[in-house]
Short mmCIF file of C-alpha atoms in Angstrom, two decimals:
data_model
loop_
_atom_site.label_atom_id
_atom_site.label_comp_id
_atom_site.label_asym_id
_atom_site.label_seq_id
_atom_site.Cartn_x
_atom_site.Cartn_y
_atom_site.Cartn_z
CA UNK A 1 1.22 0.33 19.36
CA UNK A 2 -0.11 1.88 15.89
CA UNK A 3 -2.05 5.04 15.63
CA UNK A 4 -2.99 6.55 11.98
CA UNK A 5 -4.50 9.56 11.07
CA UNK A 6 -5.50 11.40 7.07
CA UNK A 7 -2.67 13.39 5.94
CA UNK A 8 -3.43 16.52 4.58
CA UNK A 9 -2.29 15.22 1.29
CA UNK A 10 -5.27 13.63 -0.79
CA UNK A 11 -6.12 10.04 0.10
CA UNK A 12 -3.11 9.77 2.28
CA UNK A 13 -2.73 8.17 5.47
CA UNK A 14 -0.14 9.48 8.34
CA UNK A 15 0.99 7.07 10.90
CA UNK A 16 3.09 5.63 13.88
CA UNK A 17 4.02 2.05 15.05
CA UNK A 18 6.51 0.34 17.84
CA UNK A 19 6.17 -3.06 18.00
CA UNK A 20 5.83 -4.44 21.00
CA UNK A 21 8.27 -7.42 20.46
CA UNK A 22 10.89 -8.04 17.93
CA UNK A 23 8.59 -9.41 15.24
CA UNK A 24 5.82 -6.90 14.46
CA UNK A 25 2.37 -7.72 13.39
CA UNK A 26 2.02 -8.31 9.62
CA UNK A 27 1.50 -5.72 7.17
CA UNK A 28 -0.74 -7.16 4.61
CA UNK A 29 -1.19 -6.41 1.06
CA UNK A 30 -3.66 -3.23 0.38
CA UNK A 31 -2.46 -1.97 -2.68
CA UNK A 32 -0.20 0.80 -1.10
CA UNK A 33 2.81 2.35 -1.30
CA UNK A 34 4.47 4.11 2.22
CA UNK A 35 7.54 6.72 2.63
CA UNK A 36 8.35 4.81 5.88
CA UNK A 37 10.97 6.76 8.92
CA UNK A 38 12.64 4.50 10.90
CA UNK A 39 16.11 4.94 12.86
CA UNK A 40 17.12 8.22 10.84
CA UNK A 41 16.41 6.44 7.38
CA UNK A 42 14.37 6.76 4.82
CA UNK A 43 12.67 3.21 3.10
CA UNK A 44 10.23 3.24 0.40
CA UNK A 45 7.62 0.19 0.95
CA UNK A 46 6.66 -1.25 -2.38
CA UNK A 47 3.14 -2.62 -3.23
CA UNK A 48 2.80 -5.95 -1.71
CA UNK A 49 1.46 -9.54 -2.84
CA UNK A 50 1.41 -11.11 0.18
CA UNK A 51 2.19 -10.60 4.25
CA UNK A 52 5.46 -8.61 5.48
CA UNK A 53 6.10 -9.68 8.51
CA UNK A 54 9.03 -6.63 10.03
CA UNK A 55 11.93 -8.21 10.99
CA UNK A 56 14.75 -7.31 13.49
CA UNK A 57 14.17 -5.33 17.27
CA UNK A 58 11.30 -3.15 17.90
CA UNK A 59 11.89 0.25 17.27
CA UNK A 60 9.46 3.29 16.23
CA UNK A 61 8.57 3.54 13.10
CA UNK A 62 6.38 5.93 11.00
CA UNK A 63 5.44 6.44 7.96
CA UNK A 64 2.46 7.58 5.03
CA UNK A 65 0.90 5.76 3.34
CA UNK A 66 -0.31 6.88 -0.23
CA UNK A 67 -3.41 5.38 -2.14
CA UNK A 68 -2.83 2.83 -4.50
CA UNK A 69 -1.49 4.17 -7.68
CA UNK A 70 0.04 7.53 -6.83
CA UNK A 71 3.47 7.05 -5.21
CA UNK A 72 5.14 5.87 -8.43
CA UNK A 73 4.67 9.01 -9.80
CA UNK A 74 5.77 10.92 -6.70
CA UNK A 75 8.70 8.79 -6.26
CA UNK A 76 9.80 8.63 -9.95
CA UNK A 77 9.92 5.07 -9.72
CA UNK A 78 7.62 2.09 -11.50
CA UNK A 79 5.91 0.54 -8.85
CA UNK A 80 6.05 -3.11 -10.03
CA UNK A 81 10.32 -2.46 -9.69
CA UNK A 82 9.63 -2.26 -5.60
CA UNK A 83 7.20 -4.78 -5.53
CA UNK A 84 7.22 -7.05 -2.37
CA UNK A 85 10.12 -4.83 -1.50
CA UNK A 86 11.68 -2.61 1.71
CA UNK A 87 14.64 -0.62 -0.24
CA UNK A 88 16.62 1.90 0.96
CA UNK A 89 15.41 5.68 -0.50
CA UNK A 90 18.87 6.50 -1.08
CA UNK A 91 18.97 3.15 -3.56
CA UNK A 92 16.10 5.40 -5.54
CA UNK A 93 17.36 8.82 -5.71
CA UNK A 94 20.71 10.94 -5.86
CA UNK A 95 22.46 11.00 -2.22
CA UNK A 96 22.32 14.50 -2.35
CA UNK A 97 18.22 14.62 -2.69
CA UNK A 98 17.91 12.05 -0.08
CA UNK A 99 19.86 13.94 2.45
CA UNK A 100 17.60 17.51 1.87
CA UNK A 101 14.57 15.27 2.50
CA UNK A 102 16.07 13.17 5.60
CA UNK A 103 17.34 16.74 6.84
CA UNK A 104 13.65 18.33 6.58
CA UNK A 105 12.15 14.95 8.36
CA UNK A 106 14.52 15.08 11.43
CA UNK A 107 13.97 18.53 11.56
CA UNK A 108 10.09 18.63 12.33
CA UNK A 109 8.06 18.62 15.52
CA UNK A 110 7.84 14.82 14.54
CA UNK A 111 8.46 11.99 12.07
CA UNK A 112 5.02 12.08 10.48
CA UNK A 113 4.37 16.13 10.66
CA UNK A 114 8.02 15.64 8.38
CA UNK A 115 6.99 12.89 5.98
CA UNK A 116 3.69 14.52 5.48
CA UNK A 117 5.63 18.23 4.64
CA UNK A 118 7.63 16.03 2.37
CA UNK A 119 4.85 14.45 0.89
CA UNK A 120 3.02 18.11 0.11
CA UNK A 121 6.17 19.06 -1.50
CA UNK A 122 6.47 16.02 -4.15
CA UNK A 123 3.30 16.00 -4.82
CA UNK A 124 3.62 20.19 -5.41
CA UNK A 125 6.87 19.37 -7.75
CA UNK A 126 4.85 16.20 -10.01
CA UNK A 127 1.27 17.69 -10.15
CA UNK A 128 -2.17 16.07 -10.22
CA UNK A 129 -2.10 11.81 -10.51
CA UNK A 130 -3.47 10.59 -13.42
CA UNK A 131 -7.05 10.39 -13.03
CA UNK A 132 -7.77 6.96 -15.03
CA UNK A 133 -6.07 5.67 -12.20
CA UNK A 134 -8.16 6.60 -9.18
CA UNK A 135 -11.27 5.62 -11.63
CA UNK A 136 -9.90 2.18 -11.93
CA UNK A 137 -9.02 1.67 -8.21
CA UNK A 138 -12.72 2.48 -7.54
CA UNK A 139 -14.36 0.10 -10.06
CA UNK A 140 -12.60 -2.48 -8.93
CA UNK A 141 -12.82 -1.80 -5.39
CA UNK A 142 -16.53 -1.85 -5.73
CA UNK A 143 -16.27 -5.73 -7.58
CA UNK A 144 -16.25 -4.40 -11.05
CA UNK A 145 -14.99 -7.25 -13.20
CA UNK A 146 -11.38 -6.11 -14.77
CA UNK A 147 -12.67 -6.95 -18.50
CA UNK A 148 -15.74 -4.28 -18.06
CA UNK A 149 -14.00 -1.88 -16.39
CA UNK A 150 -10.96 -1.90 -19.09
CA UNK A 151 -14.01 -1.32 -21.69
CA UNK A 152 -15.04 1.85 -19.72
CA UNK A 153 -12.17 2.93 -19.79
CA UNK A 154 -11.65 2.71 -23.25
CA UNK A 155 -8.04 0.40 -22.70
CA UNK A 156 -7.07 -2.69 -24.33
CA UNK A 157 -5.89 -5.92 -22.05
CA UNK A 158 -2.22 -5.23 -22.63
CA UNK A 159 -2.31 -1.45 -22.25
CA UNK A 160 -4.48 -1.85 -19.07
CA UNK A 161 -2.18 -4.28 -17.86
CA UNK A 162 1.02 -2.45 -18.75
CA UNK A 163 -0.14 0.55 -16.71
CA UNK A 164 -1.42 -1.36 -13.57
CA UNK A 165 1.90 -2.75 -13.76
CA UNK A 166 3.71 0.55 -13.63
CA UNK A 167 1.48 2.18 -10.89
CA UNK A 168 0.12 -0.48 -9.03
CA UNK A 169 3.19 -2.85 -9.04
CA UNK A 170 1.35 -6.13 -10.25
CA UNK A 171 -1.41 -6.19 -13.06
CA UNK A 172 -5.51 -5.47 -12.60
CA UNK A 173 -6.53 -9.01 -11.67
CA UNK A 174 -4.32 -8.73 -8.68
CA UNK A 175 -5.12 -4.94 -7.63
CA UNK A 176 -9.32 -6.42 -7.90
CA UNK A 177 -8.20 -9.59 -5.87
CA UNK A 178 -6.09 -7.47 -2.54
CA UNK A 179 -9.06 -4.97 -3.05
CA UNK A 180 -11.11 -7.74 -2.28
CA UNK A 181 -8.95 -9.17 0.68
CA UNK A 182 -9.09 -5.32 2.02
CA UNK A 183 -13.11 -5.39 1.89
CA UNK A 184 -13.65 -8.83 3.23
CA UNK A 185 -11.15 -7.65 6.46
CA UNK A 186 -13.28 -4.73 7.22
CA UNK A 187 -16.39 -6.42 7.15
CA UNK A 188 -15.04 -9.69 9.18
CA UNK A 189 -13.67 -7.18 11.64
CA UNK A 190 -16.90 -5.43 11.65
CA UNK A 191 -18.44 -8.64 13.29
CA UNK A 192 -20.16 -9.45 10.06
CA UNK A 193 -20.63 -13.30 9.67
CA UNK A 194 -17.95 -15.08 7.81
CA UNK A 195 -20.17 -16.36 5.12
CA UNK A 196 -21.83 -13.32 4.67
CA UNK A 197 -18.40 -11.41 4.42
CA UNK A 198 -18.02 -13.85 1.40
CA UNK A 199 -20.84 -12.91 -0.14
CA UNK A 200 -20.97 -9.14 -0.01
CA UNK A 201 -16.95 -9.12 -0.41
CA UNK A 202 -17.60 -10.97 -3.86
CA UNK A 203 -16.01 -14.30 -2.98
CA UNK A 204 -17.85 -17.45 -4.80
CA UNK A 205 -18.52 -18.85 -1.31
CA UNK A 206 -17.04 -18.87 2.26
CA UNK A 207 -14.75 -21.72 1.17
CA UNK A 208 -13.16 -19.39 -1.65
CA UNK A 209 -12.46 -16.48 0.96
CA UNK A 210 -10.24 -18.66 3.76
CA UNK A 211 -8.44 -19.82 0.55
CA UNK A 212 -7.46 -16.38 -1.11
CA UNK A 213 -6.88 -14.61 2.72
CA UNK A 214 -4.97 -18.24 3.20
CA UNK A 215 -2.96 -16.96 -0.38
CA UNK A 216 -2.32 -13.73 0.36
CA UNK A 217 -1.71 -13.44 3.92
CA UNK A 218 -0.29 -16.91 5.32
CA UNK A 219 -2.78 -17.09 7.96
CA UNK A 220 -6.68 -18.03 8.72
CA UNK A 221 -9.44 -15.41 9.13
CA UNK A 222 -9.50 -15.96 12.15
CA UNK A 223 -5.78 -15.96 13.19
CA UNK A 224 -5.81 -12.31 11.36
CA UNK A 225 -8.80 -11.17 12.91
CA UNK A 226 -7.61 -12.33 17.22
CA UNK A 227 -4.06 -10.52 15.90
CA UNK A 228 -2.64 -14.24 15.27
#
């Protein structure tokens, strides 16, 4: 069963999840980074490009989730060097760090009241994200093409690029395109016709949205949307 709720740090997302059978349901690509608990460890999971499916029994796990483009600098690690990846906290930081943070998750009421303290505290040690980022997350979440938007913003291709790379793990075109994937679910789930999902998702046609969910998620609309 999953349950989420907003963390008290900006944007963020708190949450829970035991499977209910070995293989989970798939986590699908959304831009996001998550400081995940599971079994007395601490995994970073990096941005992804296409569905991770858990492996191994069910257990608990739990985790927060932070919007797209602010965990690199949190975690002190490019985001593009974890991408499609589950790795090991310890494989990121000194041993020594990684056991005062494991220490100050076990010790809370629960998991997520933990991550979230730890959460507060990194972001209280790095200071504010970067807010070109958060400007560029919203243009293209609201179908701004990537060429306009890197105008706005005053950025050249490459230097655009070089920085989506670093904070979002993969470059602009790809952040706009799971953007897209994340809009189209939420309207589809909403009960809103598939060809008008297209539409007001910014997909060329019905056709062109089962192909890029097909792409990035290894299933059908449908098949995502009956928990397939």
């Amino acid at each position: 069963m999953y349950a989420e709720r907003p963390a008290r740090l900006a944007g963020a997302v708190v949450w829970t999840n035991t499977p209910a059978g070995p293989a989970g349901a798939p986590v699908l690509p959304d831009g996001c980074m998550d400081l995940l608990w599971h079994e007395g460890r601490l995994l970073v999971a990096g941005p992804d490009t296409r569905a991770y499916t858990p492996q191994g029994p069910a257990a608990p796990w739990s985790g927060i989730r932070f919007r797209p483009g602010t965990a690199p600098a949190l975690l002190g690690v490019p985001a593009h060097e974890l991408r499609d990846r589950r790795v090991d906290l310890a494989d990121l930081w000194p041993a020594g760090r990684v056991r005062r943070l494991r220490a100050r998750v076990a010790a809370a009421a629960d998991p997520e009241e933990g991550l979230e303290e730890a959460a507060l505290l990194l972001a209280a040690e790095t200071g504010p994200s970067d807010p070109l980022l958060g400007t560029l997350v919203a243009a293209l979440d609201a179908g701004r093409p990537v060429g306009a938007t890197a105008d706005e913003l005053g950025l050249g291709a490459r230097q655009l690029h070089r920085r989506a790379l670093a904070a979002f793990g993969y470059g602009p075109k790809t952040l706009a395109r799971v953007l897209r994937l994340q809009r189209a679910l939420a309207l589809a789930r909403a009960g809103v016709p598939y060809a008008d999902t297209a539409a007001r998702a910014g997909y060329a046609d019905q056709a062109h949205l089962a192909r890029d969910v097909r792409q990035l998620t290894g299933r059908t609309l449908g098949a995502l949307l009956s928990g397939g």
